[in-house]
CSV table of C-alpha atoms and ligand atoms in Angstrom, one decimal:
chain,number,residue,atom,x,y,z
A,5,MET,CA,98.1,78.5,92.7
A,6,SER,CA,97.2,81.9,91.2
A,7,ALA,CA,99.7,84.8,91.7
A,8,ALA,CA,98.7,87.7,93.9
A,9,PRO,CA,97.5,90.7,91.9
A,10,ASP,CA,100.1,93.3,91.1
A,11,PRO,CA,99.3,96.2,93.5
A,12,VAL,CA,100.5,98.9,91.0
A,13,LYS,CA,98.4,97.4,88.3
A,14,LEU,CA,95.4,97.3,90.7
A,15,MET,CA,95.9,101.1,91.5
A,16,LYS,CA,96.2,101.9,87.8
A,17,GLN,CA,93.0,99.9,86.9
A,18,GLN,CA,90.9,101.6,89.7
A,19,VAL,CA,92.1,105.1,88.9
A,20,GLY,CA,91.5,104.6,85.2
A,21,LYS,CA,88.0,103.3,85.9
A,22,ALA,CA,87.3,106.3,88.2
A,23,ALA,CA,88.3,108.7,85.5
A,24,ALA,CA,86.2,106.9,82.8
A,25,GLN,CA,83.2,107.2,85.2
A,26,ARG,CA,83.4,111.0,85.0
A,27,VAL,CA,82.8,111.1,81.2
A,28,ASN,CA,79.3,112.1,80.2
A,29,SER,CA,77.3,111.0,77.1
A,30,ASN,CA,77.5,113.4,74.0
A,31,SER,CA,81.0,114.5,74.7
A,32,ILE,CA,84.4,114.8,73.0
A,33,VAL,CA,87.1,113.1,75.0
A,34,GLY,CA,90.8,113.6,74.9
A,35,LEU,CA,92.4,110.1,75.1
A,36,GLY,CA,95.8,110.2,76.8
A,37,THR,CA,98.8,107.8,76.5
A,38,GLY,CA,100.3,105.3,78.8
A,39,SER,CA,99.5,102.3,80.9
A,40,THR,CA,97.1,104.0,83.3
A,41,THR,CA,95.1,105.8,80.7
A,42,ALA,CA,94.9,102.5,78.8
A,43,PHE,CA,92.6,101.3,81.6
A,44,ALA,CA,90.5,104.4,81.3
A,45,ILE,CA,90.1,103.8,77.5
A,46,GLN,CA,89.2,100.2,78.2
A,47,TYR,CA,86.4,101.2,80.7
A,48,LEU,CA,85.1,103.9,78.4
A,49,GLY,CA,84.7,101.2,75.7
A,50,GLU,CA,82.9,98.9,78.2
A,51,ARG,CA,80.5,101.7,79.2
A,52,LEU,CA,79.8,102.3,75.5
A,53,GLN,CA,79.2,98.7,74.8
A,54,SER,CA,76.9,98.3,77.9
A,55,GLY,CA,74.8,101.4,76.9
A,56,ASP,CA,75.7,103.2,80.0
A,57,LEU,CA,77.4,105.8,77.8
A,58,ASN,CA,76.3,107.1,74.4
A,59,ASN,CA,77.7,109.2,71.6
A,60,ILE,CA,81.3,110.0,72.6
A,61,LYS,CA,84.1,110.7,70.3
A,62,GLY,CA,87.8,110.4,71.2
A,63,ILE,CA,90.7,112.6,70.2
A,64,PRO,CA,93.8,110.4,70.5
A,65,THR,CA,97.1,111.8,71.8
A,66,SER,CA,99.2,109.1,70.2
A,67,PHE,CA,99.3,106.1,67.9
A,68,GLN,CA,98.9,103.9,71.1
A,69,ALA,CA,95.7,105.8,72.1
A,70,SER,CA,94.1,105.5,68.7
A,71,VAL,CA,94.9,101.7,68.5
A,72,LEU,CA,93.4,101.2,71.9
A,73,ALA,CA,90.3,103.3,71.1
A,74,LYS,CA,89.7,101.3,68.0
A,75,LEU,CA,90.2,98.0,69.9
A,76,HIS,CA,87.6,99.1,72.5
A,77,GLY,CA,85.0,100.5,70.0
A,78,ILE,CA,85.5,104.2,70.7
A,79,PRO,CA,84.8,106.3,67.6
A,80,LEU,CA,87.6,108.8,66.9
A,81,THR,CA,87.6,112.4,65.5
A,82,THR,CA,90.2,115.1,65.0
A,83,LEU,CA,90.8,118.7,66.1
A,84,ASP,CA,89.7,119.8,62.6
A,85,GLU,CA,86.3,118.4,63.1
A,86,VAL,CA,85.3,119.6,66.6
A,87,ASP,CA,85.3,123.0,68.2
A,88,ARG,CA,85.7,121.8,71.8
A,89,ILE,CA,87.0,119.0,74.0
A,90,HIS,CA,84.8,118.5,77.0
A,91,ILE,CA,87.2,116.3,79.0
A,92,ALA,CA,90.6,114.7,78.7
A,93,ILE,CA,92.1,111.9,80.7
A,94,ASP,CA,95.8,111.4,80.7
A,95,GLY,CA,98.6,110.0,82.9
A,96,ALA,CA,101.8,111.7,84.3
A,97,ASP,CA,105.3,110.8,85.4
A,98,GLU,CA,105.4,113.4,88.2
A,99,VAL,CA,102.8,115.5,89.9
A,100,ASP,CA,103.6,118.3,92.4
A,101,PRO,CA,101.2,119.7,95.0
A,102,HIS,CA,100.2,122.6,92.6
A,103,LYS,CA,99.0,120.0,90.0
A,104,ASN,CA,102.0,120.8,87.8
A,105,LEU,CA,103.2,117.8,85.9
A,106,ILE,CA,106.1,116.1,84.1
A,107,LYS,CA,104.8,114.0,81.2
A,108,GLY,CA,106.4,112.3,78.2
A,109,GLY,CA,107.4,108.9,79.6
A,110,GLY,CA,105.7,107.5,76.5
A,111,ALA,CA,107.2,110.2,74.2
A,112,ALA,CA,103.7,111.5,73.5
A,113,HIS,CA,103.9,114.8,75.4
A,114,THR,CA,103.7,117.1,72.3
A,115,ARG,CA,100.3,115.9,71.2
A,116,GLU,CA,99.3,115.4,74.8
A,117,LYS,CA,99.9,119.1,75.6
A,118,VAL,CA,97.8,120.2,72.6
A,119,VAL,CA,94.8,118.0,73.6
A,120,ASP,CA,95.0,118.2,77.4
A,121,SER,CA,95.4,122.1,77.2
A,122,LEU,CA,92.3,122.4,75.0
A,123,ALA,CA,90.1,120.3,77.3
A,124,GLU,CA,87.5,122.1,79.4
A,125,GLN,CA,88.3,119.5,82.2
A,126,PHE,CA,91.7,117.7,82.2
A,127,ILE,CA,91.8,114.8,84.6
A,128,VAL,CA,95.2,113.2,85.4
A,129,VAL,CA,95.3,109.6,86.5
A,130,VAL,CA,98.3,108.4,88.5
A,131,ASP,CA,99.3,105.9,91.2
A,132,GLN,CA,100.8,107.3,94.4
A,133,SER,CA,104.4,106.7,93.3
A,134,LYS,CA,104.1,109.7,90.9
A,135,LEU,CA,103.6,112.3,93.7
A,136,VAL,CA,106.6,114.6,94.3
A,137,GLU,CA,107.2,117.8,96.4
A,138,THR,CA,109.1,119.4,93.5
A,139,LEU,CA,109.1,118.6,89.8
A,140,GLY,CA,112.3,117.1,88.5
A,141,SER,CA,113.0,115.2,91.7
A,142,THR,CA,112.7,111.7,90.2
A,143,PHE,CA,112.1,112.1,86.5
A,144,PRO,CA,114.0,113.9,83.7
A,145,VAL,CA,112.2,116.4,81.5
A,146,PRO,CA,111.5,114.9,78.0
A,147,VAL,CA,112.3,117.3,75.2
A,148,GLU,CA,111.1,116.5,71.7
A,149,VAL,CA,113.6,117.7,69.1
A,150,LEU,CA,113.9,117.8,65.3
A,151,PRO,CA,116.5,115.1,64.3
A,152,MET,CA,118.7,117.6,62.5
A,153,ALA,CA,119.0,119.8,65.6
A,154,ILE,CA,119.9,117.1,68.1
A,155,THR,CA,123.6,118.2,68.6
A,156,PRO,CA,123.0,121.9,69.2
A,157,VAL,CA,120.0,121.3,71.4
A,158,MET,CA,122.0,118.9,73.5
A,159,ARG,CA,124.6,121.7,73.9
A,160,ALA,CA,122.0,124.2,74.8
A,161,LEU,CA,120.5,121.9,77.4
A,162,GLU,CA,123.9,121.4,79.0
A,163,SER,CA,124.5,125.1,79.1
A,164,LEU,CA,121.2,125.4,81.1
A,165,GLY,CA,122.6,123.1,83.7
A,166,GLY,CA,120.8,119.9,82.4
A,167,GLN,CA,122.2,116.4,81.9
A,168,PRO,CA,120.7,115.5,78.5
A,169,GLU,CA,120.5,111.9,77.2
A,170,LEU,CA,119.0,110.8,73.9
A,171,ARG,CA,116.2,108.3,74.5
A,172,MET,CA,117.0,105.0,73.0
A,173,GLY,CA,114.5,102.3,71.9
A,174,VAL,CA,113.8,99.1,73.7
A,175,LYS,CA,113.8,96.0,71.5
A,176,LYS,CA,114.7,98.5,68.7
A,177,ASP,CA,118.2,99.6,67.8
A,178,GLY,CA,118.8,103.3,67.8
A,179,PRO,CA,116.8,106.3,69.2
A,180,VAL,CA,113.1,106.4,70.0
A,181,ILE,CA,111.2,108.1,67.1
A,182,THR,CA,108.1,109.9,68.1
A,183,ASP,CA,104.7,109.7,66.4
A,184,GLN,CA,105.8,112.9,64.5
A,185,GLY,CA,109.1,111.5,63.4
A,186,ASN,CA,111.3,113.4,65.9
A,187,MET,CA,113.6,112.3,68.8
A,188,VAL,CA,113.4,112.8,72.6
A,189,ILE,CA,116.2,114.1,74.8
A,190,ASP,CA,115.5,113.2,78.4
A,191,THR,CA,117.2,115.9,80.5
A,192,LYS,CA,117.9,115.7,84.3
A,193,PHE,CA,117.7,119.1,86.0
A,194,GLY,CA,117.2,117.9,89.5
A,195,ALA,CA,114.6,119.7,91.6
A,196,ILE,CA,113.1,122.4,89.3
A,197,ALA,CA,112.7,125.7,91.3
A,198,ASP,CA,110.7,127.5,88.6
A,199,PRO,CA,108.8,125.2,86.2
A,200,VAL,CA,107.0,128.1,84.5
A,201,ALA,CA,110.3,129.6,83.4
A,202,LEU,CA,112.0,126.3,82.5
A,203,GLU,CA,109.0,125.3,80.3
A,204,LYS,CA,109.3,128.5,78.3
A,205,THR,CA,113.1,128.5,78.2
A,206,LEU,CA,113.2,125.0,76.8
A,207,ASN,CA,110.6,125.7,74.1
A,208,ASN,CA,112.6,128.8,73.0
A,209,ILE,CA,115.6,126.6,72.0
A,210,PRO,CA,115.5,126.4,68.1
A,211,GLY,CA,114.8,122.9,67.1
A,212,VAL,CA,112.7,122.0,70.2
A,213,LEU,CA,109.2,121.2,69.4
A,214,GLU,CA,107.8,120.7,73.0
A,215,ASN,CA,108.9,119.7,76.5
A,216,GLY,CA,107.1,117.6,79.1
A,217,ILE,CA,106.6,120.3,81.8
A,218,PHE,CA,102.8,120.9,82.1
A,219,VAL,CA,102.1,124.0,84.3
A,220,GLY,CA,98.5,125.0,85.1
A,221,VAL,CA,97.0,122.5,82.7
A,222,ALA,CA,95.5,119.9,85.1
A,223,ASP,CA,92.2,120.5,86.8
A,224,LEU,CA,91.9,117.3,88.8
A,225,ILE,CA,94.4,114.6,89.9
A,226,LEU,CA,93.0,111.2,90.7
A,227,ILE,CA,95.5,109.3,92.7
A,228,GLY,CA,95.3,105.5,93.1
A,229,GLU,CA,96.5,104.4,96.5
A,230,LEU,CA,96.6,101.2,98.5
A,231,GLN,CA,95.2,101.3,102.0
A,232,ASN,CA,95.5,98.0,103.9
A,233,GLY,CA,96.1,96.3,100.6
A,234,GLU,CA,92.8,97.7,99.1
A,235,PRO,CA,92.9,100.2,96.2
A,236,PHE,CA,91.5,103.6,97.2
A,237,ILE,CA,91.1,106.8,95.1
A,238,ARG,CA,92.2,110.2,96.4
A,239,GLU,CA,91.5,113.5,94.7
A,240,LEU,CA,93.9,116.5,94.5
B,27,5RP,C1,103.1,109.5,77.8
B,27,5RP,C2,102.9,110.0,79.2
B,27,5RP,C3,102.2,109.1,80.1
B,27,5RP,O1,101.0,109.6,80.4
B,27,5RP,C4,103.1,109.0,81.4
B,27,5RP,O2,104.3,108.5,81.0
B,27,5RP,C5,102.5,108.0,82.4
B,27,5RP,O3,102.4,106.7,81.9
B,27,5RP,P1,101.9,105.5,82.8
B,27,5RP,O4,100.5,105.7,83.1
B,27,5RP,O5,102.2,104.3,81.9
B,27,5RP,O6,102.8,105.5,84.1
B,27,5RP,O7,103.1,111.2,79.5
B,27,5RP,O8,103.9,110.4,77.0
């Protein structure tokens, strides 16, 4: 007897496919990080192989994205070689009603912010569990920090009212090391009243490279939902 399909996986697959459908031929595509975007990358590869899509180049936001792009036959380029990104597709850990985000569940938020902010259209792909009324309600803010500055940055985050915790590896002893060789401090602030101010304040702490609050970057949110057990895509 085959197991029933995992509903969350089903939502992620459908929303990834819906985003990949919006990519046009002859475009530069920002390739996000995470399990939902992975489906978008897979479908982009399928569209290329079938001839439905031609001449795209991807800008990966992480090692994961570049490995997946190569696996699915998507040619890659860099920000040094292009003067625009037409569209970027990326996931999120929280989305508020103003399309502001918390990202960085995969510790890739620094490169993601560079690529997603440059894109002429930034599409966010999430399942319905990621929607919140106020950022910070369910997810801590990931803060990427130079390793030599971990202790003073932890103190500064505490003095801002946060509860910082160094992100530790899974199936790897010690802290998570980002693609840039830094560490991530996940910081709980509770519901964030002013995400614009907090994003700036965090980035002003010496030793902080970037934090996971994305304000005013997303153009379109594609939300995978289940209605009567069937996947359905809603737009925000
Ligand atoms: C990586 C991210 C991801 O996009 C975010 O964590 C969502 O991932 P998933 O689609 O696996 O839920 O920000 O840094």
